[in-house]
Coordinates of N, CA and C in Angstrom, one line a residue:
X1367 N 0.8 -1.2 0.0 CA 0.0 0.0 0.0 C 0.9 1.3 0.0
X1368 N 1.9 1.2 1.0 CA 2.7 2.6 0.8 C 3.5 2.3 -0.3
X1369 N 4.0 1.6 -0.8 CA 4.1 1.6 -2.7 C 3.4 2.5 -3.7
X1370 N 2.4 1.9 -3.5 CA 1.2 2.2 -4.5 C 1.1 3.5 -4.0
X1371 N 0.9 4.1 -3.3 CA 0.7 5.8 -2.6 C 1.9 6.2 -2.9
X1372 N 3.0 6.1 -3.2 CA 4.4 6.5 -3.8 C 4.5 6.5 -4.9
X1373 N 3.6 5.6 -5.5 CA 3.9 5.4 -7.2 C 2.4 6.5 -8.2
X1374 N 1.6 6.9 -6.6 CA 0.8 7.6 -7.4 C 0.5 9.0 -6.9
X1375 N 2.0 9.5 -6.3 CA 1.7 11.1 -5.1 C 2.7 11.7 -6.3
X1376 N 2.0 12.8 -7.6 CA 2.6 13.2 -8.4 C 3.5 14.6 -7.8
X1377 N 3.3 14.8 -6.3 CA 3.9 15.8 -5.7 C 5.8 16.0 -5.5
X1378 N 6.3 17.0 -5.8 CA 7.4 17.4 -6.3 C 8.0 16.7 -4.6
X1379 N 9.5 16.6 -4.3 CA 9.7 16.5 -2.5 C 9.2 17.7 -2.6
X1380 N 9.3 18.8 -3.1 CA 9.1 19.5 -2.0 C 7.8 20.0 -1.6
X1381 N 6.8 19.7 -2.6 CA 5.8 19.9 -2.3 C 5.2 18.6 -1.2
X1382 N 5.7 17.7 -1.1 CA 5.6 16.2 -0.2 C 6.3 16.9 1.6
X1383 N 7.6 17.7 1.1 CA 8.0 18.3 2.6 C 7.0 18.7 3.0
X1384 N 6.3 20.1 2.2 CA 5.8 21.2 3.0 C 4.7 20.6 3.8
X1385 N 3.8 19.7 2.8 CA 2.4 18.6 3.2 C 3.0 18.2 5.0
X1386 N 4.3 17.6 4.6 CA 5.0 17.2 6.0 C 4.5 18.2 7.8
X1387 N 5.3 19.1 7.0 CA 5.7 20.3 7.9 C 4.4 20.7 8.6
X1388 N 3.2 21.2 7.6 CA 2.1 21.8 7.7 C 1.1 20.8 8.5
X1389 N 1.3 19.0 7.7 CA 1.0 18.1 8.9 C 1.1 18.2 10.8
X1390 N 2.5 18.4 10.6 CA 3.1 18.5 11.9 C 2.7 19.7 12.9
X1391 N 2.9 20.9 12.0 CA 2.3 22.2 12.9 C 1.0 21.5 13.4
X1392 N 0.1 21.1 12.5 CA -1.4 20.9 13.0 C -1.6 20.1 14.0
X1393 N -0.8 19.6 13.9 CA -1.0 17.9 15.3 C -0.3 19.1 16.4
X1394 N 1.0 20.1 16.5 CA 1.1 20.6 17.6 C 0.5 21.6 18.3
X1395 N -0.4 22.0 16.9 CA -1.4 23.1 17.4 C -2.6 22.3 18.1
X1396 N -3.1 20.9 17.5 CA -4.2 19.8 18.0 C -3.9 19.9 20.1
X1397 N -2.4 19.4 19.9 CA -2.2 19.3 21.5 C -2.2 20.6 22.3
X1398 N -1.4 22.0 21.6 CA -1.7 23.5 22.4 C -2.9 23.6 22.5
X1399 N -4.0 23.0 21.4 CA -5.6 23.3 22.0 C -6.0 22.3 23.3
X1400 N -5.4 21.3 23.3 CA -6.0 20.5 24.0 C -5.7 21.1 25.6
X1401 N -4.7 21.6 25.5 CA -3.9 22.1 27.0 C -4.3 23.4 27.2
X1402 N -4.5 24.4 26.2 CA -5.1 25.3 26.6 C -6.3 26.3 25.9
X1403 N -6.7 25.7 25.0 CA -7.8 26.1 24.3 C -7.5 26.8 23.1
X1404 N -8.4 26.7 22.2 CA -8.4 27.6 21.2 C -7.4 28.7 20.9
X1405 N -8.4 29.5 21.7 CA -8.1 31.3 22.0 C -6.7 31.4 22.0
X1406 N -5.8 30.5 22.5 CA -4.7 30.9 22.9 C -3.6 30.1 22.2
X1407 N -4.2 30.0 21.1 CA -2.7 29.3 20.0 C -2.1 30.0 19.3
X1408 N -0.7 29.4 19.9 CA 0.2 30.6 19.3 C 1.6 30.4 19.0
X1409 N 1.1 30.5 16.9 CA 1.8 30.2 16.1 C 3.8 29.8 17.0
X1410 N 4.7 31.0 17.3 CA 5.6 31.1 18.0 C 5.9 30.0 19.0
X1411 N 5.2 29.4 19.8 CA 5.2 28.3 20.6 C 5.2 27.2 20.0
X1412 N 4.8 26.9 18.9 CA 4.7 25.8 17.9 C 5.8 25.9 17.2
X1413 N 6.3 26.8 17.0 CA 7.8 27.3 16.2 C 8.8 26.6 16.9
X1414 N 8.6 27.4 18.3 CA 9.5 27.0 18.8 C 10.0 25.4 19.3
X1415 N 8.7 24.8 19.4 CA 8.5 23.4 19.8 C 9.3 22.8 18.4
X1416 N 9.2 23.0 17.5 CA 9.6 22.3 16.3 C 10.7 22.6 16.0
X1417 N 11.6 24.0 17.0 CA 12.7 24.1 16.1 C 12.9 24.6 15.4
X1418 N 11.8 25.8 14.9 CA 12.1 26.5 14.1 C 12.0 28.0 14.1
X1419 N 12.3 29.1 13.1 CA 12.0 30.2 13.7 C 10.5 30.7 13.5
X1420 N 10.0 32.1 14.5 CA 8.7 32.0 14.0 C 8.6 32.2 12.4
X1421 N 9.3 33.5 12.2 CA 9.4 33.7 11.2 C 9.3 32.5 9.8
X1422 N 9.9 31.4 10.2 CA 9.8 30.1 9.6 C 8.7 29.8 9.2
X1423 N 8.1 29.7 10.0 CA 6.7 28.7 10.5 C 5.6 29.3 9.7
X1424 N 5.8 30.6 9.6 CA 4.9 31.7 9.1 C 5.0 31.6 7.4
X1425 N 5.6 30.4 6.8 CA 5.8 30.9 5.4 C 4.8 29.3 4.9
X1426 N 4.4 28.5 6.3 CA 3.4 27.3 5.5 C 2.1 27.5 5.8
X1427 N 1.8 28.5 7.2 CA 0.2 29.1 7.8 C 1.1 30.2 7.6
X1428 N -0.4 31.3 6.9 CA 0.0 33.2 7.2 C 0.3 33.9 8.2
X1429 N -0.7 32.8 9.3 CA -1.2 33.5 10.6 C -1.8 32.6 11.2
X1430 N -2.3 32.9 12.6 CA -3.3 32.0 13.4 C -4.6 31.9 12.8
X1431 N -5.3 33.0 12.2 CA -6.5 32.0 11.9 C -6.5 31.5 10.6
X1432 N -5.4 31.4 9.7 CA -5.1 30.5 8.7 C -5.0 29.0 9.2
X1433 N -4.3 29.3 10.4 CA -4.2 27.8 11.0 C -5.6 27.0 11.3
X1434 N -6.2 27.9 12.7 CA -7.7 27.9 12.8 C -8.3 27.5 11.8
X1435 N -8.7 28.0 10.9 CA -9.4 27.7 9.5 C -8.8 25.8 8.8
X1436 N -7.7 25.7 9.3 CA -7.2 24.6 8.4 C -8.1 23.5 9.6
X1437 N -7.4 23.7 10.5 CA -8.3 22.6 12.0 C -9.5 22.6 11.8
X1438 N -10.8 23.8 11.9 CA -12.0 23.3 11.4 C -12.4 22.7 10.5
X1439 N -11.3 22.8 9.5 CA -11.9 22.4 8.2 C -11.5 20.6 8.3
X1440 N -10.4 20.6 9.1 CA -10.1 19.1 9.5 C -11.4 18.7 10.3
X1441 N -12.0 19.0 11.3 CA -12.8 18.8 12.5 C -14.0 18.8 11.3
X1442 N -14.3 19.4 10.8 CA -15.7 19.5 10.1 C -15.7 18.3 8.7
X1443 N -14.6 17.6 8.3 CA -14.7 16.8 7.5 C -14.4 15.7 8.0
X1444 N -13.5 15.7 8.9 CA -13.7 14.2 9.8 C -15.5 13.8 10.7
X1445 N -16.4 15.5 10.9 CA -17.5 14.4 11.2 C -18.4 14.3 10.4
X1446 N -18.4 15.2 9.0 CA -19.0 14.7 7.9 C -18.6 13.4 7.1
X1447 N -17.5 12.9 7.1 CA -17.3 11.7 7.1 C -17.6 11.0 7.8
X1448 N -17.4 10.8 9.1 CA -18.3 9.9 10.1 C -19.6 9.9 9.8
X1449 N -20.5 10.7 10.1 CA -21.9 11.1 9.5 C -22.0 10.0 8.6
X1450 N -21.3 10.9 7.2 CA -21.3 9.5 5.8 C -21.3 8.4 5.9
X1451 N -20.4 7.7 6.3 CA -20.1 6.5 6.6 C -21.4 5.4 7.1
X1452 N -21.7 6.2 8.2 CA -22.8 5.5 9.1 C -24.4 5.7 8.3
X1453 N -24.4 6.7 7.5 CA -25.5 6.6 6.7 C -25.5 5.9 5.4
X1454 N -24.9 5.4 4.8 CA -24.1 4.8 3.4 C -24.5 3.4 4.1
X1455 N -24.5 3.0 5.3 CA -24.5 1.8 6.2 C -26.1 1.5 6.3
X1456 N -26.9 2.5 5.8 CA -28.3 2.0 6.5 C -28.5 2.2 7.6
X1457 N -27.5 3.0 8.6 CA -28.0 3.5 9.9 C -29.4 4.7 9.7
X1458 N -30.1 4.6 10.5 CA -30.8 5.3 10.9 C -30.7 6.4 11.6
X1459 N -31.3 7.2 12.4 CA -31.3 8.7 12.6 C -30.9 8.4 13.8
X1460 N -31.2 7.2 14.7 CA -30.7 7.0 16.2 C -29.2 6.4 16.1
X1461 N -28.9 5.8 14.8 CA -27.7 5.6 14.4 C -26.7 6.5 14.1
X1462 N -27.2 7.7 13.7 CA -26.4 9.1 13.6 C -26.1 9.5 14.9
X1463 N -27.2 9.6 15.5 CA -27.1 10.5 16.9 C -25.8 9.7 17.7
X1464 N -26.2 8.3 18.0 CA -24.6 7.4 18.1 C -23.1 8.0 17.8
X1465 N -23.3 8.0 16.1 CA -22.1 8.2 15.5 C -21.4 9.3 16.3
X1466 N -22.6 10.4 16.2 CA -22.0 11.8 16.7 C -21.3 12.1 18.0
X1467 N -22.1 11.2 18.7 CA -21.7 11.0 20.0 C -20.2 10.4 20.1
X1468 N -20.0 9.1 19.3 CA -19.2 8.8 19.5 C -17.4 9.5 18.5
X1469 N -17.7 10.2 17.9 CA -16.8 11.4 17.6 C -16.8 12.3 18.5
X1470 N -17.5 12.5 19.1 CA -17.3 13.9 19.8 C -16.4 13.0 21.0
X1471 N -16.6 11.8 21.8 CA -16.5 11.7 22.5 C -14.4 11.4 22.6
X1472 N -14.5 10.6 21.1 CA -13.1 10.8 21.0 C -12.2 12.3 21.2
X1473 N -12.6 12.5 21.1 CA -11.2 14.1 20.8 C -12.4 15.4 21.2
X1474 N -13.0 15.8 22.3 CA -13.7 16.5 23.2 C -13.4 18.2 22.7
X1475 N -11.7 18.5 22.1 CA -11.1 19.7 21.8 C -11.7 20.0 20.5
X1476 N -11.7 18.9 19.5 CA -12.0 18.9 17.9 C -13.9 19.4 18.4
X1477 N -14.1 18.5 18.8 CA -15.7 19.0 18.9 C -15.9 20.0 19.4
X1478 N -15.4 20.9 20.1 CA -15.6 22.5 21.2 C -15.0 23.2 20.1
X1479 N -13.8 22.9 19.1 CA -13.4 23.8 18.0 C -14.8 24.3 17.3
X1480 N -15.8 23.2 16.9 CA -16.3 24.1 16.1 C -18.0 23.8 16.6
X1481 N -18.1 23.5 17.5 CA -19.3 23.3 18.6 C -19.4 24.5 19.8
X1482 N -18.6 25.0 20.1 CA -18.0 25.7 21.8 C -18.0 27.0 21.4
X1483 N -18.0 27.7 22.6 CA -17.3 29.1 22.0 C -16.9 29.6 20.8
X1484 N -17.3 30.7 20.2 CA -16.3 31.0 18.7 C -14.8 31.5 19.2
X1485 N -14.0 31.3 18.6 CA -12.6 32.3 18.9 C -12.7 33.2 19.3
X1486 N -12.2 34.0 19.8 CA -12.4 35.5 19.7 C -11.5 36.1 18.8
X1487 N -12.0 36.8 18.0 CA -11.4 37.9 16.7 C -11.2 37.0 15.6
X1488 N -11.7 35.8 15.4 CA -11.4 34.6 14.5 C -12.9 34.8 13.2
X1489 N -12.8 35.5 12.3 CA -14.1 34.6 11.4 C -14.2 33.5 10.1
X1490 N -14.7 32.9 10.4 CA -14.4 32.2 9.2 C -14.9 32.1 7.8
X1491 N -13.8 31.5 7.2 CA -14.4 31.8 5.5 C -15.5 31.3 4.5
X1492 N -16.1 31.7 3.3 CA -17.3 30.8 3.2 C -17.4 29.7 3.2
X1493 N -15.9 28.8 2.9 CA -16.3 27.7 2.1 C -16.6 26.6 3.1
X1494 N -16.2 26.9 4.8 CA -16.2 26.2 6.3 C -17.9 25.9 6.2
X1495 N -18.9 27.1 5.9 CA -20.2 27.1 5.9 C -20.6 25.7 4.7
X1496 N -20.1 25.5 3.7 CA -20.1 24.0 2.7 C -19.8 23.4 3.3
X1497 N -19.1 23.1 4.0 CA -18.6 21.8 4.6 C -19.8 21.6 5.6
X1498 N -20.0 22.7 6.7 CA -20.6 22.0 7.6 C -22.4 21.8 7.2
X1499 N -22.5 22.0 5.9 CA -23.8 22.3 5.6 C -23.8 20.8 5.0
X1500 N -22.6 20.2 4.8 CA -22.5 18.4 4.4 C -23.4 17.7 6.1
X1501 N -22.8 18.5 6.7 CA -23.6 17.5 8.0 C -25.3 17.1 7.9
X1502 N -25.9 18.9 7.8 CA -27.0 19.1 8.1 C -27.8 18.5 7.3
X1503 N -26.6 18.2 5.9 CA -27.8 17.5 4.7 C -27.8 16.6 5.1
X1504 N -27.2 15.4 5.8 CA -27.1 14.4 6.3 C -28.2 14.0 6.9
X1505 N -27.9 15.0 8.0 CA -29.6 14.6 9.0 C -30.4 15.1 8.2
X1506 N -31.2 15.7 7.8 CA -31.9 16.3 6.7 C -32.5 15.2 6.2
X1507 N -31.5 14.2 5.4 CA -32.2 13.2 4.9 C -32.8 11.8 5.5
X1508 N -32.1 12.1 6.9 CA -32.3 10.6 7.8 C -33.8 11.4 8.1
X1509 N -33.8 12.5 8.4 CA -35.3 13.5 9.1 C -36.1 13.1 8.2
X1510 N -35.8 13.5 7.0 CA -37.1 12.8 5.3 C -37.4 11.4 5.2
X1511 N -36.5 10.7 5.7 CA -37.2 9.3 5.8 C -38.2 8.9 6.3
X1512 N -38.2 9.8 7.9 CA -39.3 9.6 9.0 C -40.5 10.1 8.6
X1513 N -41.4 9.2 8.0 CA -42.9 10.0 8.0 C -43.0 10.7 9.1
X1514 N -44.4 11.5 9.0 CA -44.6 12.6 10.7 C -45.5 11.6 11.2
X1515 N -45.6 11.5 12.6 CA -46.8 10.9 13.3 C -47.3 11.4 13.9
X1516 N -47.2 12.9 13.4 CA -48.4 13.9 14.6 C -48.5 15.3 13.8
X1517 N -49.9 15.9 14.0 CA -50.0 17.3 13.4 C -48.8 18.2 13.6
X1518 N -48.8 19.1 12.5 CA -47.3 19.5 12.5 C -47.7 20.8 13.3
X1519 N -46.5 21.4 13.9 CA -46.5 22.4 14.8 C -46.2 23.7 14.4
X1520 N -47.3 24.6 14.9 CA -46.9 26.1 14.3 C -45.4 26.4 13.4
X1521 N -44.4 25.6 14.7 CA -42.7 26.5 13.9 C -42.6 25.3 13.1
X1522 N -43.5 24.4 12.6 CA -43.1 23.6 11.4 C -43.6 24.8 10.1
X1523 N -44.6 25.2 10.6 CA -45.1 26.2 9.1 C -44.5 27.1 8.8
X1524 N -43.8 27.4 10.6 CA -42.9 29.0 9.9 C -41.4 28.5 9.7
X1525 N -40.9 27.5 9.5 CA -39.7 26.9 8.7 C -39.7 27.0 7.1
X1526 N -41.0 26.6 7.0 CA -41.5 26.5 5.6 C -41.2 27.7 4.6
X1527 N -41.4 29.2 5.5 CA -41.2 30.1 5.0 C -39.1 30.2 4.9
X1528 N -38.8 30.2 6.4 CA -37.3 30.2 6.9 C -36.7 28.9 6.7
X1529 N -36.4 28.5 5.6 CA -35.1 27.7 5.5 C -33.8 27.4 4.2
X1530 N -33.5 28.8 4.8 CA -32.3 29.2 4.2 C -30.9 28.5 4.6
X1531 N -31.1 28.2 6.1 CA -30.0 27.1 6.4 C -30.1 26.1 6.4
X1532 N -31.1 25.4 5.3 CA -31.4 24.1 4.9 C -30.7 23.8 3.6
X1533 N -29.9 24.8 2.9 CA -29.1 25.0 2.1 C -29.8 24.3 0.4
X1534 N -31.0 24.5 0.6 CA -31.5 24.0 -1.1 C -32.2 22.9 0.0
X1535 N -32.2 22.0 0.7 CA -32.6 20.7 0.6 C -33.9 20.7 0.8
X1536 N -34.6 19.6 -0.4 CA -36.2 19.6 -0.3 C -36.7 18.9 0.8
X1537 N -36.4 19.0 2.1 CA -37.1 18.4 2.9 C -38.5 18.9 3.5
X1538 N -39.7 18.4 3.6 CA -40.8 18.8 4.2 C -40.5 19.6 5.4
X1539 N -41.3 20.6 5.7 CA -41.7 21.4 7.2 C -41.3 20.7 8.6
X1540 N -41.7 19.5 8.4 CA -42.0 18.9 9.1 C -40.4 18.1 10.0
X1541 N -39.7 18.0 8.5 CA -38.5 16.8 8.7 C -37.2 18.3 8.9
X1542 N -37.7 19.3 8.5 CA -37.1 20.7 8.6 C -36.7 21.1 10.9
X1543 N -38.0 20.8 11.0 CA -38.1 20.8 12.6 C -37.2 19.8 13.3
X1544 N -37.9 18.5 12.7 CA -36.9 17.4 13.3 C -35.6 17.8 13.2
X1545 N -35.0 17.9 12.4 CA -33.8 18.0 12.5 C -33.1 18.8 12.9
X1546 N -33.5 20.2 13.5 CA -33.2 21.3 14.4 C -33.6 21.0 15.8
X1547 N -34.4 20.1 15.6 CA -34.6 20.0 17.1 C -33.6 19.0 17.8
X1548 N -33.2 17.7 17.2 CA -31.8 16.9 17.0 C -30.7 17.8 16.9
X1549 N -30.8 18.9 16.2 CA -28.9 19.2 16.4 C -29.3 19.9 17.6
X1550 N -30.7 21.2 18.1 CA -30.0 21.5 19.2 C -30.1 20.6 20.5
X1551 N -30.9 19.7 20.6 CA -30.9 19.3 22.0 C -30.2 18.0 22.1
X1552 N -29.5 17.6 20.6 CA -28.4 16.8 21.4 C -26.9 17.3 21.8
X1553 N -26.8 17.9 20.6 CA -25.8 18.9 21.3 C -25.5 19.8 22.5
X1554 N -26.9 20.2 22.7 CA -26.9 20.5 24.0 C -26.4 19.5 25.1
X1555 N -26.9 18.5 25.0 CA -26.0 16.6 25.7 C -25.0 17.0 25.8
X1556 N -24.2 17.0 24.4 CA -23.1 16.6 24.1 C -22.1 17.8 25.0
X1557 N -22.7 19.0 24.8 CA -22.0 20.2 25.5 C -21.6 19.8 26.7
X1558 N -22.7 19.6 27.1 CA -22.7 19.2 28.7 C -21.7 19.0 29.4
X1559 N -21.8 17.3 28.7 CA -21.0 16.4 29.1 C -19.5 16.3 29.0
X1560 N -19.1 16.8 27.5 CA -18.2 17.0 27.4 C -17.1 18.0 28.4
X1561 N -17.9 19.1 29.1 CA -17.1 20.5 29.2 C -17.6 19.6 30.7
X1562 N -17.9 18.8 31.1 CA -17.8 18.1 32.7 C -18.8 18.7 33.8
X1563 N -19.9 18.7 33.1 CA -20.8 19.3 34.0 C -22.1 18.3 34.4
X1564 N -21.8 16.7 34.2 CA -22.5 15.9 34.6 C -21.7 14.7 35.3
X1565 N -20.3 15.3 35.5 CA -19.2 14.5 36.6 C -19.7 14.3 38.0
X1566 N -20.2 14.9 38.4 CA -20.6 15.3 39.7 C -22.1 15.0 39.9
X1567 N -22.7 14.2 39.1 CA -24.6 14.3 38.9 C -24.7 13.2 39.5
X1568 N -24.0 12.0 39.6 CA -24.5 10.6 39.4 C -24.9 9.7 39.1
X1569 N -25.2 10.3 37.4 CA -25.8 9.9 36.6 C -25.2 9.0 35.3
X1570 N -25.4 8.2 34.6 CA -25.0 8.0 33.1 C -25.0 9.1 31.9
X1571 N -24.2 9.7 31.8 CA -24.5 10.8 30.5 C -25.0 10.1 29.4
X1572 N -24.3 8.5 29.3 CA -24.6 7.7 27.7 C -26.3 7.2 28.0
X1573 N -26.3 7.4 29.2 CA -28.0 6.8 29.4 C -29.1 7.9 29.3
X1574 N -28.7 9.0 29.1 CA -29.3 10.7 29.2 C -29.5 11.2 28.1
X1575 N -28.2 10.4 27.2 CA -28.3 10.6 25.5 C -29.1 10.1 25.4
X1576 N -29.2 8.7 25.4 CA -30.4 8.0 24.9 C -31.8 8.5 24.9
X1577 N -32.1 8.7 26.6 CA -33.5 8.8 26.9 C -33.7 10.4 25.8
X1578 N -32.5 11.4 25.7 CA -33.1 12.4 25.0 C -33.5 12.0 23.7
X1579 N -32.5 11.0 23.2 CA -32.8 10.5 21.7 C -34.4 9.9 21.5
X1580 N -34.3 9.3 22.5 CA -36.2 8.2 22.3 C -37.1 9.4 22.6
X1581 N -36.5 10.3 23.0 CA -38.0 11.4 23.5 C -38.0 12.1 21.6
X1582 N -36.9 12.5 21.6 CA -36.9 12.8 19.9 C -37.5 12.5 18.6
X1583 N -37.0 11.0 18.7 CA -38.1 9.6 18.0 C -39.3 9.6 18.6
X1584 N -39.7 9.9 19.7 CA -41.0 9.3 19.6 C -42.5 10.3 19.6
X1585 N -41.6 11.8 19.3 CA -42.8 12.9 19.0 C -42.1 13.1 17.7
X1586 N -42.9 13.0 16.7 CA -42.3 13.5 15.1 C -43.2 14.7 15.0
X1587 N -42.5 16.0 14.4 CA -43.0 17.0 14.2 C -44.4 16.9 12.7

């Protein structure tokens, strides 16, 4: 296999170094977030950890939120991929909520990157808004599978008018709700839990998901 990936990476060395390099900044910016958050990565520390000068380091990212921007866009395609994966599978919509759970649950920093707090003075560029609009179509379509099993609800009609962050997708009023109602209140879970505010409850957080997930499933908008 690493053969075959050698005999078909038509990249120059040096374009193979820099891939290297830029790899590497990102995994030590992965750990400076993990230790101290977002907010506070800084390009020069990474320099220095590597050995190089800042000035260096500055010629494969422009800046920190060049960097920023590269990490979401890692974070936002690793869980649209997962998403994918599990739906290509015939999972279902309590099969997603799973999946999600079980990404976030890996790497807690990747998911607060682009779930948590925004940066401060960080904005991001259009094309982050495409990627993560791959998620929503995702659920979107597990939501259109679900016939409704109950009269639809006022903010199902007024979606009808408002859904612009549905990004084109023809899904019914109805499957429009569901699936806002799933990103926010499991996310809301997921926030939770993750940032350790159900350490001290006594409770199962994976048994809290659930019961939120069956309460989800079993009122359809």
């Amino acid at each position: 296999m690493v053969k075959a990936d050698a005999e078909t990476d038509t990249r120059t060395p040096r374009e193979r170094y820099r891939a290297q390099v830029r790899a590497e900044i990102m995994e030590r910016a992965w750990e400076q977030i993990a230790t101290a958050g977002a907010s506070a990565l800084s390009l020069n520390a990474i320099a220095k950890q590597m050995g190089m000068s800042g000035p260096a380091l500055y010629r494969y990212f422009a800046g920190r939120d060049e960097l920023i921007t590269e990490l979401i866009r890692e974070a936002y395609r690793s869980l649209a991929e997962t998403l994918r994966a599990a739906s290509t599978t015939g999972t279902d919509l309590a099969g997603l909520a799973h999946a999600l759970r079980g990404w976030a649950l890996e790497d807690a920093q990747r998911y607060f990157l682009i779930y948590g707090t925004p940066v401060p003075g960080y904005h991001a560029p259009e094309d982050i808004t495409g990627i993560a609009s791959e998620i929503m179509r995702t659920l979107l379509d597990a939501c259109t599978a679900l016939a409704p099993d109950a009269p639809a609800a006022p903010f199902s009609a007024h979606l009808e008018e408002h859904r612009e962050w549905a990004d084109g997708h023809p899904a019914p009023p109805a499957a429009l709700h569901r699936a806002l109602a799933f990103w926010a209140r499991l996310h809301g879970v997921l926030s939770l839990e993750l940032a350790g505010h159900f350490t001290n409850m006594g409770f199962d957080p994976a048994l809290f998901f659930a019961a939120e997930l069956d309460g989800l499933l079993a009122h359809r908008a």
